[in-house]
mmCIF file with all atom_site columns, C-alpha atoms in Angstrom:
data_model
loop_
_atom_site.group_PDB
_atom_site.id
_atom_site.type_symbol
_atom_site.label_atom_id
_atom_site.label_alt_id
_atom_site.label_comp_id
_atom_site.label_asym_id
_atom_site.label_entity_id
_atom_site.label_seq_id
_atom_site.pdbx_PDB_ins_code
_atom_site.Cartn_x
_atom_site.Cartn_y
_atom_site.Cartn_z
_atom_site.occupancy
_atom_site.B_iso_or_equiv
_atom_site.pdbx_formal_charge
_atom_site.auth_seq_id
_atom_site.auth_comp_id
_atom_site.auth_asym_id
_atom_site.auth_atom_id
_atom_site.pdbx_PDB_model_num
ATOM 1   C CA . UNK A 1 1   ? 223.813 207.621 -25.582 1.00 76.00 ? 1   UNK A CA 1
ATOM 2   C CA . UNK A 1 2   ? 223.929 208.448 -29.299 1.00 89.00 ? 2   UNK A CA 1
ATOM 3   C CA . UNK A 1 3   ? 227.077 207.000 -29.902 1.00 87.00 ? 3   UNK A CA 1
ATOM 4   C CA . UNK A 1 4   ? 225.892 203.604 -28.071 1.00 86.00 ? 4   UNK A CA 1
ATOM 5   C CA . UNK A 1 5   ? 222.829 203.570 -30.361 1.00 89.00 ? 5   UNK A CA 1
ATOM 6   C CA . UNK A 1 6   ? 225.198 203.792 -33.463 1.00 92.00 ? 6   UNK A CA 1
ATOM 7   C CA . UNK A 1 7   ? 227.306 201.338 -32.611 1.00 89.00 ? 7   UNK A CA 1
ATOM 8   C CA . UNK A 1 8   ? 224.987 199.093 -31.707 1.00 89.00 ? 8   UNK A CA 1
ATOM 9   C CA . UNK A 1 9   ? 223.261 199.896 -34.678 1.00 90.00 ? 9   UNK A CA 1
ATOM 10  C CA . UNK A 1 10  ? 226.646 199.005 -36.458 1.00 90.00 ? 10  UNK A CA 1
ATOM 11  C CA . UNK A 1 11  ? 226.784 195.715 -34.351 1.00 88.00 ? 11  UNK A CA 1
ATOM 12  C CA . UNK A 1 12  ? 223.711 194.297 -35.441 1.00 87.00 ? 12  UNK A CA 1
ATOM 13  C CA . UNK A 1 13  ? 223.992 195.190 -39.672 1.00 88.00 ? 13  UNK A CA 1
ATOM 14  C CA . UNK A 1 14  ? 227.628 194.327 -40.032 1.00 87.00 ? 14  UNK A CA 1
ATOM 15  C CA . UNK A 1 15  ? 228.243 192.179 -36.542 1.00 85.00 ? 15  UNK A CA 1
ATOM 16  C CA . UNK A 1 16  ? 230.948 192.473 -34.067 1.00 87.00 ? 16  UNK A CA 1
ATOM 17  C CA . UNK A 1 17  ? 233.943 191.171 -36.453 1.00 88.00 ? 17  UNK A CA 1
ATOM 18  C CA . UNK A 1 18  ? 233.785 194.423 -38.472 1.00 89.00 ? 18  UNK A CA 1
ATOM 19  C CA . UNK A 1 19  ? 233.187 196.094 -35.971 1.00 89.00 ? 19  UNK A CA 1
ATOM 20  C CA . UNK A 1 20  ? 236.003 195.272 -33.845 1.00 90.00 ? 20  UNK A CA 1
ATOM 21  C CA . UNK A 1 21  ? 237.999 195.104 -36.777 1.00 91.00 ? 21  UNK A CA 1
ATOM 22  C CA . UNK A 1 22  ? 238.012 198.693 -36.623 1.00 91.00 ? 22  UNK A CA 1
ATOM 23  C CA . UNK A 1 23  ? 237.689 199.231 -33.430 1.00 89.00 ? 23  UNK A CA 1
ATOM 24  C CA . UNK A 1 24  ? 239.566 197.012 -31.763 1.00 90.00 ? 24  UNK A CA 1
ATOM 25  C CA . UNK A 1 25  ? 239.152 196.869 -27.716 1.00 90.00 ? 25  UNK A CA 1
ATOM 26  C CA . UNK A 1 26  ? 242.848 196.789 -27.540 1.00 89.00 ? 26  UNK A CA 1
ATOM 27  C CA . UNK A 1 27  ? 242.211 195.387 -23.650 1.00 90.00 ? 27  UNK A CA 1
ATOM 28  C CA . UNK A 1 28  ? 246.178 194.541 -22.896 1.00 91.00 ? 28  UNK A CA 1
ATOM 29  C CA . UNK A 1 29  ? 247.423 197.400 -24.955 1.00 90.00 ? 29  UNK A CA 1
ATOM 30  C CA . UNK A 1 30  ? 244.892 199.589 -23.187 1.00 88.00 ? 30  UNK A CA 1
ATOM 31  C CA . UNK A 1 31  ? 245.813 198.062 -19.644 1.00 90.00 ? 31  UNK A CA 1
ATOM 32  C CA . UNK A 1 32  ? 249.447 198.385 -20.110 1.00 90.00 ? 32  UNK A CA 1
ATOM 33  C CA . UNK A 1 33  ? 248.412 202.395 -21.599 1.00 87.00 ? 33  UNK A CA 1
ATOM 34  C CA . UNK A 1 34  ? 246.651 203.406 -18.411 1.00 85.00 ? 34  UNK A CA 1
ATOM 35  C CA . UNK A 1 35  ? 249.412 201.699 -16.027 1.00 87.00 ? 35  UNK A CA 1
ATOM 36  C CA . UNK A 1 36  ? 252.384 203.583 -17.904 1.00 87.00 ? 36  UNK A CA 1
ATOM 37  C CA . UNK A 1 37  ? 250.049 207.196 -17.763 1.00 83.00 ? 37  UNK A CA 1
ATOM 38  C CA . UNK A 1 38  ? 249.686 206.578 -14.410 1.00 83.00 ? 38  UNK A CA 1
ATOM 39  C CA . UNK A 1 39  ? 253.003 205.727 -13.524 1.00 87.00 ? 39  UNK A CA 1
ATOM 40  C CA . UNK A 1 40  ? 254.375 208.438 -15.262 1.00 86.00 ? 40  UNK A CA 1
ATOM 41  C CA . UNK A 1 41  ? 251.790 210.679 -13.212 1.00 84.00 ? 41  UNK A CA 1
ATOM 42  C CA . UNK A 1 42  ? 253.718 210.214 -10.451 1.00 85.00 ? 42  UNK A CA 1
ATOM 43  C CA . UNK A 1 43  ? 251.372 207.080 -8.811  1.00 83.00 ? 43  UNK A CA 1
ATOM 44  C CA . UNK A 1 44  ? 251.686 204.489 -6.934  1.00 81.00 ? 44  UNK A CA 1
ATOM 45  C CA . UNK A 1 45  ? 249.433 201.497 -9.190  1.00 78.00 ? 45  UNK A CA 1
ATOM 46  C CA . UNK A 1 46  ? 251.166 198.810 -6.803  1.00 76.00 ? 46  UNK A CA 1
ATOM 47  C CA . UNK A 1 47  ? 248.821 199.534 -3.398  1.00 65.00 ? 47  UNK A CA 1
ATOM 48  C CA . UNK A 1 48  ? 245.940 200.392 -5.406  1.00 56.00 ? 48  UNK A CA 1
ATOM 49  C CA . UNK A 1 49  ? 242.864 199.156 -2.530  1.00 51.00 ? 49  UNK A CA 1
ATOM 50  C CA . UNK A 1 50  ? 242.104 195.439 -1.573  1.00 49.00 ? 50  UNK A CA 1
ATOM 51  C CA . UNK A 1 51  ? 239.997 193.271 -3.376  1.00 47.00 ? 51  UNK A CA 1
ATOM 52  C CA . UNK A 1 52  ? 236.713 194.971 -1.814  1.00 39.00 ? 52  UNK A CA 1
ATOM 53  C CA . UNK A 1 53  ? 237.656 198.034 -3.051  1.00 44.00 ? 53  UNK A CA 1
ATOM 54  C CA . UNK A 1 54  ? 238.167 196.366 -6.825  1.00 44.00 ? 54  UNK A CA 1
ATOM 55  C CA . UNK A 1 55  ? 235.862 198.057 -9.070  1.00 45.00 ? 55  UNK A CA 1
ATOM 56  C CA . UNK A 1 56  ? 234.183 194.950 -11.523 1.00 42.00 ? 56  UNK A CA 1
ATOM 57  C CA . UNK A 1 57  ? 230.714 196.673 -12.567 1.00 41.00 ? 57  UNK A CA 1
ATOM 58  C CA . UNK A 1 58  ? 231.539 196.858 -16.498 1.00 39.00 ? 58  UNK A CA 1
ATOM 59  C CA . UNK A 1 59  ? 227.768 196.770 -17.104 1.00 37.00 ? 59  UNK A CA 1
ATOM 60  C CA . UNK A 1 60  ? 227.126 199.961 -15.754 1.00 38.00 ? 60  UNK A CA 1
ATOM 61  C CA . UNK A 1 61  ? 230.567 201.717 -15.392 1.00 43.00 ? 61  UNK A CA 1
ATOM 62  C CA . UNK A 1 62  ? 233.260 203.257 -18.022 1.00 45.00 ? 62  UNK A CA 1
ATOM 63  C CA . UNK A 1 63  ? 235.602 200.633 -18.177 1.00 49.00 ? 63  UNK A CA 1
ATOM 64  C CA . UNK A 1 64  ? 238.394 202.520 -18.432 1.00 53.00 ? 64  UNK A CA 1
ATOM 65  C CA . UNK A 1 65  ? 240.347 204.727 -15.613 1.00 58.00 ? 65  UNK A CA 1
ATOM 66  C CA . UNK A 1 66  ? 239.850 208.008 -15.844 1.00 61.00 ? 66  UNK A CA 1
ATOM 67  C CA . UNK A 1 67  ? 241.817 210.989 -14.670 1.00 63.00 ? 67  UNK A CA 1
ATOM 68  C CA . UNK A 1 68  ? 240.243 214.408 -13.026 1.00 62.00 ? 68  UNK A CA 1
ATOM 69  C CA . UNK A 1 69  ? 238.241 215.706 -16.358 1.00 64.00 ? 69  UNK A CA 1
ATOM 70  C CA . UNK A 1 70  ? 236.835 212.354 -17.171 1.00 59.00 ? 70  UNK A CA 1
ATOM 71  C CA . UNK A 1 71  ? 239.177 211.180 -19.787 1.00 64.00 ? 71  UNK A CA 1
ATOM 72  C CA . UNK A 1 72  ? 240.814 207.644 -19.887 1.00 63.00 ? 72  UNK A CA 1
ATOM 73  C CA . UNK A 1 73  ? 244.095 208.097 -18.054 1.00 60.00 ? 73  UNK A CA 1
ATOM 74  C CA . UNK A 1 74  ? 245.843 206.723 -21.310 1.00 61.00 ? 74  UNK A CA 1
ATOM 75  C CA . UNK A 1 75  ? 243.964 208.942 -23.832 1.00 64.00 ? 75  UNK A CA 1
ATOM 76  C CA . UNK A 1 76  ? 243.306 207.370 -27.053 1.00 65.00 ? 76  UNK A CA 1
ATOM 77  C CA . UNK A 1 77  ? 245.578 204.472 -26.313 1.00 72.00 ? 77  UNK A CA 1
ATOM 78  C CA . UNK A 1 78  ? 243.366 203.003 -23.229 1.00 74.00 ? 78  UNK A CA 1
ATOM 79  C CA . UNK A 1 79  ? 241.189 200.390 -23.625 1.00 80.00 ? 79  UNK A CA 1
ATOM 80  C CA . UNK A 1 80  ? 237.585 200.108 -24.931 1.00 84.00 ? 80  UNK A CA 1
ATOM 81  C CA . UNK A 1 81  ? 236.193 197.577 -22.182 1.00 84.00 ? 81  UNK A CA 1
ATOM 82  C CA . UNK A 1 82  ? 233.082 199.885 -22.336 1.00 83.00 ? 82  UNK A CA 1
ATOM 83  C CA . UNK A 1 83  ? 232.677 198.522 -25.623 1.00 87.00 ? 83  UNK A CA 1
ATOM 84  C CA . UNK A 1 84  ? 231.968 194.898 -24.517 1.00 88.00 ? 84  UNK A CA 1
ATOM 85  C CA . UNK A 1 85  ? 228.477 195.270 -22.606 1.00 86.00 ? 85  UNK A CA 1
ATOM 86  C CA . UNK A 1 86  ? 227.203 196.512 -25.655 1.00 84.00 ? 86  UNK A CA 1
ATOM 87  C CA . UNK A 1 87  ? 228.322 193.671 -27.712 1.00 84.00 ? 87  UNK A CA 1
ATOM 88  C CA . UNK A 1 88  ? 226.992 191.644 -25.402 1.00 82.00 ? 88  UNK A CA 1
ATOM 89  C CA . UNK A 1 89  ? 223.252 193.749 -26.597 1.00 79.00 ? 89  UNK A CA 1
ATOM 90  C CA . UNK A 1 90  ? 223.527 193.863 -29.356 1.00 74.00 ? 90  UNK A CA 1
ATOM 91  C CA . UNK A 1 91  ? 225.087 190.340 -30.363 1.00 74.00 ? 91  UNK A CA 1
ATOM 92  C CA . UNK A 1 92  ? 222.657 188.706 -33.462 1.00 71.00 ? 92  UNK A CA 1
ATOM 93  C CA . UNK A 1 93  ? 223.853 185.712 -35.557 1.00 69.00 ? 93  UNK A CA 1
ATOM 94  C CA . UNK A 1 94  ? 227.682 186.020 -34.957 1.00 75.00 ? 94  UNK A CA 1
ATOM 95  C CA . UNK A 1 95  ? 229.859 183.352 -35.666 1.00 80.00 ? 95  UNK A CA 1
ATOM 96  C CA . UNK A 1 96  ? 230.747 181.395 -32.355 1.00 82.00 ? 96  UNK A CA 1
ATOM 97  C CA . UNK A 1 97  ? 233.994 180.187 -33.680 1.00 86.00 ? 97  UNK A CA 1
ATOM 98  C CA . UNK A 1 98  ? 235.152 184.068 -33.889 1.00 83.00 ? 98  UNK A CA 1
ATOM 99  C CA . UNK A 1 99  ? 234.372 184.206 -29.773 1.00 85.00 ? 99  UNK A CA 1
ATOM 100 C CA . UNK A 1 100 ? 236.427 181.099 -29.617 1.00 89.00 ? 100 UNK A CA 1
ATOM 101 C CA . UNK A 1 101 ? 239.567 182.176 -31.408 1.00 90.00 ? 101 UNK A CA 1
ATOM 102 C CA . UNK A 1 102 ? 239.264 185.350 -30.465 1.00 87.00 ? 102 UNK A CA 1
ATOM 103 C CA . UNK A 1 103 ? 238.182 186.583 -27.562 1.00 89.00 ? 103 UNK A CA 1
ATOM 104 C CA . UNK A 1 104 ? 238.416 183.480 -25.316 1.00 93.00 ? 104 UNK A CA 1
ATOM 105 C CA . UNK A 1 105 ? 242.165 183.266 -25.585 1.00 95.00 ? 105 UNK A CA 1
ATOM 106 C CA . UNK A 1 106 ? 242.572 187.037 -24.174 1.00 94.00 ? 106 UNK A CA 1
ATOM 107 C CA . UNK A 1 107 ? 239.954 186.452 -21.685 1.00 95.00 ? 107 UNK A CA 1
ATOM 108 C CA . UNK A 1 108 ? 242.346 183.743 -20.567 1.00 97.00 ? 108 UNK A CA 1
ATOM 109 C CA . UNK A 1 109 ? 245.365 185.584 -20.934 1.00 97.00 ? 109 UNK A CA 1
ATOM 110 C CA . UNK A 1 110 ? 243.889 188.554 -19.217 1.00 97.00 ? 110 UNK A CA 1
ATOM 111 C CA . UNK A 1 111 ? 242.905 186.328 -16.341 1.00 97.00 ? 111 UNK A CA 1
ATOM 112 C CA . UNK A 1 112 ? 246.490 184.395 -15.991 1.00 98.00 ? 112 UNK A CA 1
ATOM 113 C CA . UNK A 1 113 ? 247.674 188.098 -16.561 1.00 97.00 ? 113 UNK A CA 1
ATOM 114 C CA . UNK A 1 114 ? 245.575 189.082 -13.062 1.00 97.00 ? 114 UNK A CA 1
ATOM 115 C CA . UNK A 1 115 ? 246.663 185.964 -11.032 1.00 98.00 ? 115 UNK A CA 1
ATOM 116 C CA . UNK A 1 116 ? 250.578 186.701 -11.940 1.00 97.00 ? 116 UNK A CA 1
ATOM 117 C CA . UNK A 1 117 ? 249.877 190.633 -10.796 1.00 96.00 ? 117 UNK A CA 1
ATOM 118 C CA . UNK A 1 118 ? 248.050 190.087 -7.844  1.00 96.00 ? 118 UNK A CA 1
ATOM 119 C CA . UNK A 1 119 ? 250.448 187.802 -6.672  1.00 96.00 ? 119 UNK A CA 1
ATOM 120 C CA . UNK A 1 120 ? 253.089 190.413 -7.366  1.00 95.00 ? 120 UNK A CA 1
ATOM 121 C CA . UNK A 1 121 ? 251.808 193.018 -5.627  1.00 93.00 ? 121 UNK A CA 1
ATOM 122 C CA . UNK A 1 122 ? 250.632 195.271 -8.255  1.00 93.00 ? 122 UNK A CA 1
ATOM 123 C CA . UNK A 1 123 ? 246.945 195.457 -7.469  1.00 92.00 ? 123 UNK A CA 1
ATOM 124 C CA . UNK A 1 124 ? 245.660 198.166 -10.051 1.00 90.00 ? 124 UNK A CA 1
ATOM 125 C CA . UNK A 1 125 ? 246.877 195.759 -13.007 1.00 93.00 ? 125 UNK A CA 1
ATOM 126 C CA . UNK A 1 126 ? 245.133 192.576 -11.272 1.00 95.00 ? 126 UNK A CA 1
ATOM 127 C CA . UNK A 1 127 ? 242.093 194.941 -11.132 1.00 93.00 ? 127 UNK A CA 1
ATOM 128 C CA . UNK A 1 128 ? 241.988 196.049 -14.866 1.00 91.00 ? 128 UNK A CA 1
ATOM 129 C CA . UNK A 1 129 ? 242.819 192.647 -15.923 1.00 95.00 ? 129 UNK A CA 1
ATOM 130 C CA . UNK A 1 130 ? 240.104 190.655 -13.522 1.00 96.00 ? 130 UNK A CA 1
ATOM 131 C CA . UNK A 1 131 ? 237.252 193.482 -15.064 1.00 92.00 ? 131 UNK A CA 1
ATOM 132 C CA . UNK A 1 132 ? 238.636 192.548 -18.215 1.00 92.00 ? 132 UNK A CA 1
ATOM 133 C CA . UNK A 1 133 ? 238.469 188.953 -18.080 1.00 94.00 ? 133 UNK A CA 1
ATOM 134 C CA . UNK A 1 134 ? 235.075 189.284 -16.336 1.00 94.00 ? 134 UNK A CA 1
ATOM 135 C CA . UNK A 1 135 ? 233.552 191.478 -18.814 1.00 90.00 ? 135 UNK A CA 1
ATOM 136 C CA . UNK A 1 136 ? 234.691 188.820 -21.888 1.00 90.00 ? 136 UNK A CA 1
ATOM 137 C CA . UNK A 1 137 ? 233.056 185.810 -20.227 1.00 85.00 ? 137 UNK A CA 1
#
């Protein structure tokens, strides 16, 4: 809770282009982290539950997947999707454009990204890349 009232804190004085600047969310670096960790864990990601089973509450959740002690899968290389709800709070008097060129174009990416791996079969990487792309727009 601490460290969410920091950032925020950062957020709001120096907005979220600093802020992201260094630290980045790294989403497709992150997703392609936490598919290689868990391939090289020995696990399946292709069969990874149906659609109903798909996981999208960013608000509330982690963001990330985690392994047995509660660390993302990928360690530090996983992505920071928890960081986007509280951009989303603590958003004041950020330049639109920067959303625009930005973040828009791997929300779309992330989104074709999901599309192309569901219809390959590899259901874990539609589902970080659909929570992804939701949690952006």
């Amino acid at each position: 809770a601490q460290l969410q009232l920091c950032l925020a804190a950062a957020v709001k004085a120096l907005g979220p282009e600093q802020v992201l600047a260094v630290l980045p969310l790294r989403l497709e670096e992150g997703i392609d982290a936490e598919i290689q960790a868990k391939v090289d864990g020995g696990e399946d990601v292709s069969g990874y539950g149906d659609d109903a089973d798909m996981d999208m509450d960013i608000g509330g959740g982690h963001g990330a997947e985690l392994d047995a002690a509660g660390s993302n899968v990928a360690g530090a290389a996983g992505a920071r999707l928890w960081l986007v709800p509280l951009l989303r709070q603590a958003l004041r008097g950020a330049r639109m454009s920067y959303f625009t060129e930005e973040m828009l174009p791997v929300a779309r990416r992330l989104g074709a990204r999901a599309a192309a791996a569901k219809a390959d079969g590899r259901a874990f990487e539609a589902q970080r890349c659909a929570a992804g792309e939701a949690a952006l727009w």
